Coordinates of C-alpha atoms in Angstrom, one line a residue:
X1 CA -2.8 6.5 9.0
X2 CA -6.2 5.4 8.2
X3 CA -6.4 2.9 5.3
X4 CA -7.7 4.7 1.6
X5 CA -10.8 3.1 0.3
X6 CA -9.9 3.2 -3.8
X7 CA -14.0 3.6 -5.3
X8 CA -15.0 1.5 -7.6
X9 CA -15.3 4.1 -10.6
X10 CA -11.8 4.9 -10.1
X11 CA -10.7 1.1 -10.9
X12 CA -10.3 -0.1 -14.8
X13 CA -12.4 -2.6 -16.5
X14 CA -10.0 -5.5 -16.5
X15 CA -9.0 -5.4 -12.9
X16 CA -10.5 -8.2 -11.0
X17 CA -10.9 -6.0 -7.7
X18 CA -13.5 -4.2 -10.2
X19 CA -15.4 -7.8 -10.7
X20 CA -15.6 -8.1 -7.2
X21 CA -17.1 -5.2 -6.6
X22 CA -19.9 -6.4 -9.0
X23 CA -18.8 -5.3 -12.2
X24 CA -19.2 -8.7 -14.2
X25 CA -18.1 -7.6 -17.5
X26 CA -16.0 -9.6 -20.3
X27 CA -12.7 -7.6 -19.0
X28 CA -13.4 -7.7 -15.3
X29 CA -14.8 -11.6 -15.3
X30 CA -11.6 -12.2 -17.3
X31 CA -9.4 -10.5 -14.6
X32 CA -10.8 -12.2 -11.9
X33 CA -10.7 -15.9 -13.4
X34 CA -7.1 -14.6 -14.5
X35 CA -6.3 -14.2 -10.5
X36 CA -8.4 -17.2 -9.4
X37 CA -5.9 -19.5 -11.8
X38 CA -2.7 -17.6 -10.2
X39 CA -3.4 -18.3 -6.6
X40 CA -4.4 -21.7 -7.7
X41 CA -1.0 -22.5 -9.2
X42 CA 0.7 -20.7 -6.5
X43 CA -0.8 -22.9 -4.0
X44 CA 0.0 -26.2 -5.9
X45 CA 3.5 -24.8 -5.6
X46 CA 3.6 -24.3 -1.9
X47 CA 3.7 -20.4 -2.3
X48 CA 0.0 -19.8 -1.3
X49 CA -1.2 -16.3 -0.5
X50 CA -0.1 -16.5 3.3
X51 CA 3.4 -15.9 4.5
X52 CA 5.2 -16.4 7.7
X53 CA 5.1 -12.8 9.1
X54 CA 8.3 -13.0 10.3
X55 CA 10.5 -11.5 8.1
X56 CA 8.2 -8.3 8.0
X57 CA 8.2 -8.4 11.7
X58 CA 12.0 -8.4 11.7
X59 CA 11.7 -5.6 9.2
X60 CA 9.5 -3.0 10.9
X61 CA 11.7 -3.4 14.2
X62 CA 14.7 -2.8 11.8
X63 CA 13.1 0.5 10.3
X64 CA 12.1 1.5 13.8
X65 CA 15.3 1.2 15.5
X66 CA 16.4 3.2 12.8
X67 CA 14.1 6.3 14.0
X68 CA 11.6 5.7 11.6
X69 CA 8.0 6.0 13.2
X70 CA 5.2 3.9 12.9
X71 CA 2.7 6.4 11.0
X72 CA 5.9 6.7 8.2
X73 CA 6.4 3.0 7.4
X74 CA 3.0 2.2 7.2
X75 CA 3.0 5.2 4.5
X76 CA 6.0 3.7 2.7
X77 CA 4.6 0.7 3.0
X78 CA 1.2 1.9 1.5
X79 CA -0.4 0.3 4.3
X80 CA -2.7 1.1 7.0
X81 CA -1.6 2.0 10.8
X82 CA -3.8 -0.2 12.3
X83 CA -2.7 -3.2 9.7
X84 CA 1.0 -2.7 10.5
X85 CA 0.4 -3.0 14.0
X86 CA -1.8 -6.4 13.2
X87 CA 1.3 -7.4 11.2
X88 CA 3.7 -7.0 14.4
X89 CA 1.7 -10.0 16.2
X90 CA 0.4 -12.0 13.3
X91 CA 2.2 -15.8 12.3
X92 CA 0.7 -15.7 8.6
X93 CA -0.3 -12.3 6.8
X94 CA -0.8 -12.2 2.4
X95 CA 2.5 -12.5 0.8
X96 CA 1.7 -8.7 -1.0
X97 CA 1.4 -7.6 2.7
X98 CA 5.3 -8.6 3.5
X99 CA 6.5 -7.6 -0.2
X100 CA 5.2 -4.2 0.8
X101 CA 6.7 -4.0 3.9
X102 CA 9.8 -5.6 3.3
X103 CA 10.3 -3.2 0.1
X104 CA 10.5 0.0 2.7
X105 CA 14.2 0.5 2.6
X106 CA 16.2 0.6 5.8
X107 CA 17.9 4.2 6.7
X108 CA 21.2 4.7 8.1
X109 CA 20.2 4.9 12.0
X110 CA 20.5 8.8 13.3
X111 CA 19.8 9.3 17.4
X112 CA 16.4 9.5 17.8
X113 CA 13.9 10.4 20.0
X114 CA 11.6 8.2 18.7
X115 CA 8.0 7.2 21.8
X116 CA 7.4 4.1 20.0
X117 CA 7.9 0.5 21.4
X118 CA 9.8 -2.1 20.6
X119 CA 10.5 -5.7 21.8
X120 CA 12.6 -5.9 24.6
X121 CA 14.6 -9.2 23.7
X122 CA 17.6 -7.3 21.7
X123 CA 18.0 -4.2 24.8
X124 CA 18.4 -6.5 27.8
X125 CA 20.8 -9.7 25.8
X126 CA 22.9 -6.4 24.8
X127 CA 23.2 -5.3 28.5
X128 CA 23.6 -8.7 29.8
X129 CA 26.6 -9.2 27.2
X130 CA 28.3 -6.2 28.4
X131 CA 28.3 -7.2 31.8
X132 CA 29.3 -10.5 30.9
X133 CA 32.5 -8.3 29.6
X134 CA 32.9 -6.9 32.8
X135 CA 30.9 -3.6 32.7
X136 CA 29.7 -2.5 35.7
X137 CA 26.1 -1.4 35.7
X138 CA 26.7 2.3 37.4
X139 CA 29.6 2.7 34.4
X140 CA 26.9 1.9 31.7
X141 CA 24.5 4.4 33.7
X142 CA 26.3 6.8 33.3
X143 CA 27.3 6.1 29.8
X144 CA 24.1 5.5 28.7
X145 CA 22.9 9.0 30.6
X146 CA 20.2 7.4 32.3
X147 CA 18.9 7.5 36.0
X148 CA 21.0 5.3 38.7
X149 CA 20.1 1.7 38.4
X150 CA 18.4 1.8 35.5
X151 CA 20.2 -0.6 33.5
X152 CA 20.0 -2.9 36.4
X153 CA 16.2 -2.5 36.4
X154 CA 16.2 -3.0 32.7
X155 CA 18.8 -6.8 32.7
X156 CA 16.2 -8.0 35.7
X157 CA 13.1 -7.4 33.0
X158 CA 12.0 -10.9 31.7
X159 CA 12.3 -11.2 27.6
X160 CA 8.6 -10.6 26.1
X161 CA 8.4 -6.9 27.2
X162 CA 8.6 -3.9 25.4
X163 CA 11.0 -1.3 25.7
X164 CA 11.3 2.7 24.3
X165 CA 12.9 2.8 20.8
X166 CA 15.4 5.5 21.9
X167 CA 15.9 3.4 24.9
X168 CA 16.7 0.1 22.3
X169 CA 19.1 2.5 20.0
X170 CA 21.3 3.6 22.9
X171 CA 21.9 0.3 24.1
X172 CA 22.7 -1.1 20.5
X173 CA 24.9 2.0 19.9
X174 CA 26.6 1.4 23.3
X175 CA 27.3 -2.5 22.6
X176 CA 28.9 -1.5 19.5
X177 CA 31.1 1.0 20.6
X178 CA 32.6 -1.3 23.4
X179 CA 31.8 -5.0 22.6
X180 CA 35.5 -6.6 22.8
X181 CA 37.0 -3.5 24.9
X182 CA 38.4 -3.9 28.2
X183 CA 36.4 -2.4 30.9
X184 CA 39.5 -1.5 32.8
X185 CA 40.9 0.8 29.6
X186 CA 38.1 3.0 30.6
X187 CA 38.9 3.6 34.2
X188 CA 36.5 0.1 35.6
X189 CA 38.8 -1.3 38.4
X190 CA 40.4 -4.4 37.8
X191 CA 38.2 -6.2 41.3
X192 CA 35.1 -4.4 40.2
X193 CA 35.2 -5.9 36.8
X194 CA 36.1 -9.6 37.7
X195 CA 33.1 -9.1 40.1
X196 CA 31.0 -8.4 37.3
X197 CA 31.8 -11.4 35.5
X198 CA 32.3 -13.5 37.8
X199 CA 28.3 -12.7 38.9
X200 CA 27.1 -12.9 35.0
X201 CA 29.0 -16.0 34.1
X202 CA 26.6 -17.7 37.1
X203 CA 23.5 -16.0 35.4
X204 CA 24.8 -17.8 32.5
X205 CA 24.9 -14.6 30.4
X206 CA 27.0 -14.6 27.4
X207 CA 29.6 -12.1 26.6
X208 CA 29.0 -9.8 23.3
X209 CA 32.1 -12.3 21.6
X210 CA 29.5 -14.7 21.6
X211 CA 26.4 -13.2 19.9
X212 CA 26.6 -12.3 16.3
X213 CA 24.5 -8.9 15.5
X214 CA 21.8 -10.0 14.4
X215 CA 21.0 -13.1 17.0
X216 CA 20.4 -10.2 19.6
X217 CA 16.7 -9.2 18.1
X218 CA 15.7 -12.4 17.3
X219 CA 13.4 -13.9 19.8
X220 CA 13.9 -17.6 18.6
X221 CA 17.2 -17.6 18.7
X222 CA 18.2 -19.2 21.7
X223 CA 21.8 -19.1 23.6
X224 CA 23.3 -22.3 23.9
X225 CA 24.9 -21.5 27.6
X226 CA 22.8 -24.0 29.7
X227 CA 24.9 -25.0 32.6
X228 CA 26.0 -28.3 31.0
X229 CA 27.1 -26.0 28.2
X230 CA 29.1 -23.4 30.6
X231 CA 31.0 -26.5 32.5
X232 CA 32.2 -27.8 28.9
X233 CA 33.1 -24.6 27.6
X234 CA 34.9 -23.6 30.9
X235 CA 36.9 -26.6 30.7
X236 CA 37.7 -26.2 26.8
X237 CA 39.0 -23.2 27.5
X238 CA 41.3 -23.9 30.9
X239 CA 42.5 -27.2 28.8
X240 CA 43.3 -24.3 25.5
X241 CA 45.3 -22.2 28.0
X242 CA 47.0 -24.8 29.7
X243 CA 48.3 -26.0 26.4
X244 CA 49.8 -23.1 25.8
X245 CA 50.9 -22.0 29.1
X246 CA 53.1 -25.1 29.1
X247 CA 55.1 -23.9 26.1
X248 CA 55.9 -20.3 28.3
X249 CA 53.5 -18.9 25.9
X250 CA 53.2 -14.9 27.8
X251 CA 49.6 -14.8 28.9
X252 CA 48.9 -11.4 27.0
X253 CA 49.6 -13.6 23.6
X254 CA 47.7 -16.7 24.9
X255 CA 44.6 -14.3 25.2
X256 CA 45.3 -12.9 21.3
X257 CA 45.4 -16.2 19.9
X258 CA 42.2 -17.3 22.5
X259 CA 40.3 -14.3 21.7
X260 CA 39.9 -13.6 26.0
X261 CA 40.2 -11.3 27.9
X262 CA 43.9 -10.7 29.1
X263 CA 43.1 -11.1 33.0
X264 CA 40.5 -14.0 32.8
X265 CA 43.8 -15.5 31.0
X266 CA 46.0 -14.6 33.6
X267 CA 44.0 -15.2 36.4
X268 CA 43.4 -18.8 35.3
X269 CA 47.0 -19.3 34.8
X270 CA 47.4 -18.5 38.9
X271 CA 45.0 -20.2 39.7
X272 CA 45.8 -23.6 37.7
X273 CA 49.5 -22.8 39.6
X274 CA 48.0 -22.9 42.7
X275 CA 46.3 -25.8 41.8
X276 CA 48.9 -28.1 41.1

């Protein structure tokens, strides 16, 4: 969508894009020194005509993953195309430009089939935290519909990338539907599950119980699971079950009250037997 010049004839006396245009009547001279003294005293306040694009960057991948196309925000928006797309890799754009934007309201996400591209970040931290659960990368093939190991190809991409937008909603739908489900109640085996963990937790991938929503499409946000990080958490938690464990507490309950998995539970239980 190309960007609508407004003529100058069509514009009022008294608007200041009129005086600009060299129209330097009383109304129009008025208007502009009217706008000069606004951005003046918006500057003095700290809220100058520039903006951190951000938000409206976070917005447009919100209205795409909802199946809306580029050419229909930036009509919504009452942009241009081309601006929109300036807008996805700008820091600062005019604050009028982000009130526009951020004004399109978000639709309730439908399957789409949607060519456009999005950012990458949100697909692959979804897929990682699903094998982090225990999902085996053939299972989410074929749950995703998509050609044999392509979700591995996709959880080796580095962050930075793009990705399809239909691509981006089937993962988010998928993540939904079976973040903090056991991979075995669907059929995974027990072995082939632990496997997967086991080889995500020393990838340092986070499981979907760590991530709230919306930290998935953020590209600043940062997961905290350095390995410092995962040698402190792992011994938090063997010290929370052992706790309970010494009180006979059944490992099914210990997990409840933990918010784990059943069988990481049980399995550290054994292994902290063995152990001593």
């Amino acid at each position: 969508m190309s960007r609508t010049i407004i003529p100058t004839e069509a514009l009022d006396h008294g608007d200041h894009r009129r005086y600009h245009r060299g129209c330097h009547c009383t109304l129009c001279t008025a208007a502009a020194c009217a706008q000069a003294s606004k951005w003046k005293y918006l500057r003095a306040t700290g809220r100058g005509s520039f903006v951190s694009a951000k938000p409206a960057v976070a917005h447009i991948w919100a209205l795409r993953m909802a199946g809306l196309p580029d050419r229909l925000i930036a009509q919504r928006a009452g942009v241009g195309e081309a601006h929109l797309h300036q807008v996805l890799i700008a820091k600062k754009i005019r604050y009028y430009t982000a009130a526009k934007i951020l004004a399109v309201p978000v639709p309730e996400a439908t399957s789409t089939r949607n060519g456009a591209f999005i950012p990458n970040v949100g697909t692959i931290r979804r897929l990682r935290a699903l094998s982090a659960d225990g999902w085996p990368t053939p299972w989410l093939d074929s749950r995703l519909k998509t050609g044999e190991g392509y979700v591995a190809y996709l959880m080796r991409q580095e962050l930075g990338r793009t990705i399809r937008l239909f691509t981006a909603v089937a993962v988010k739908d998928a993540c939904a539907e079976l973040a903090g489900q056991e991979p075995e109640s669907f059929g995974v085996l027990h072995r082939s599950a632990k496997a997967v963990r086991a080889k995500a937790a020393a990838k340092g991938w986070a499981g979907t119980a760590y991530w709230d929503a919306e930290d998935f499409d953020d590209p600043d946000f940062q997961p905290a699971l350095d390995d410092g990080n995962r040698r402190a958490l792992a011994a938090a938690r063997r010290a929370d079950i052992e706790h309970l464990a010494a009180f006979a507490i059944p490992p099914h309950e210990i997990a409840a009250r933990l918010d784990m998995s059943a069988d990481y539970v049980h399995d550290k239980i054994r292994d902290m037997r063995k152990a001593a």
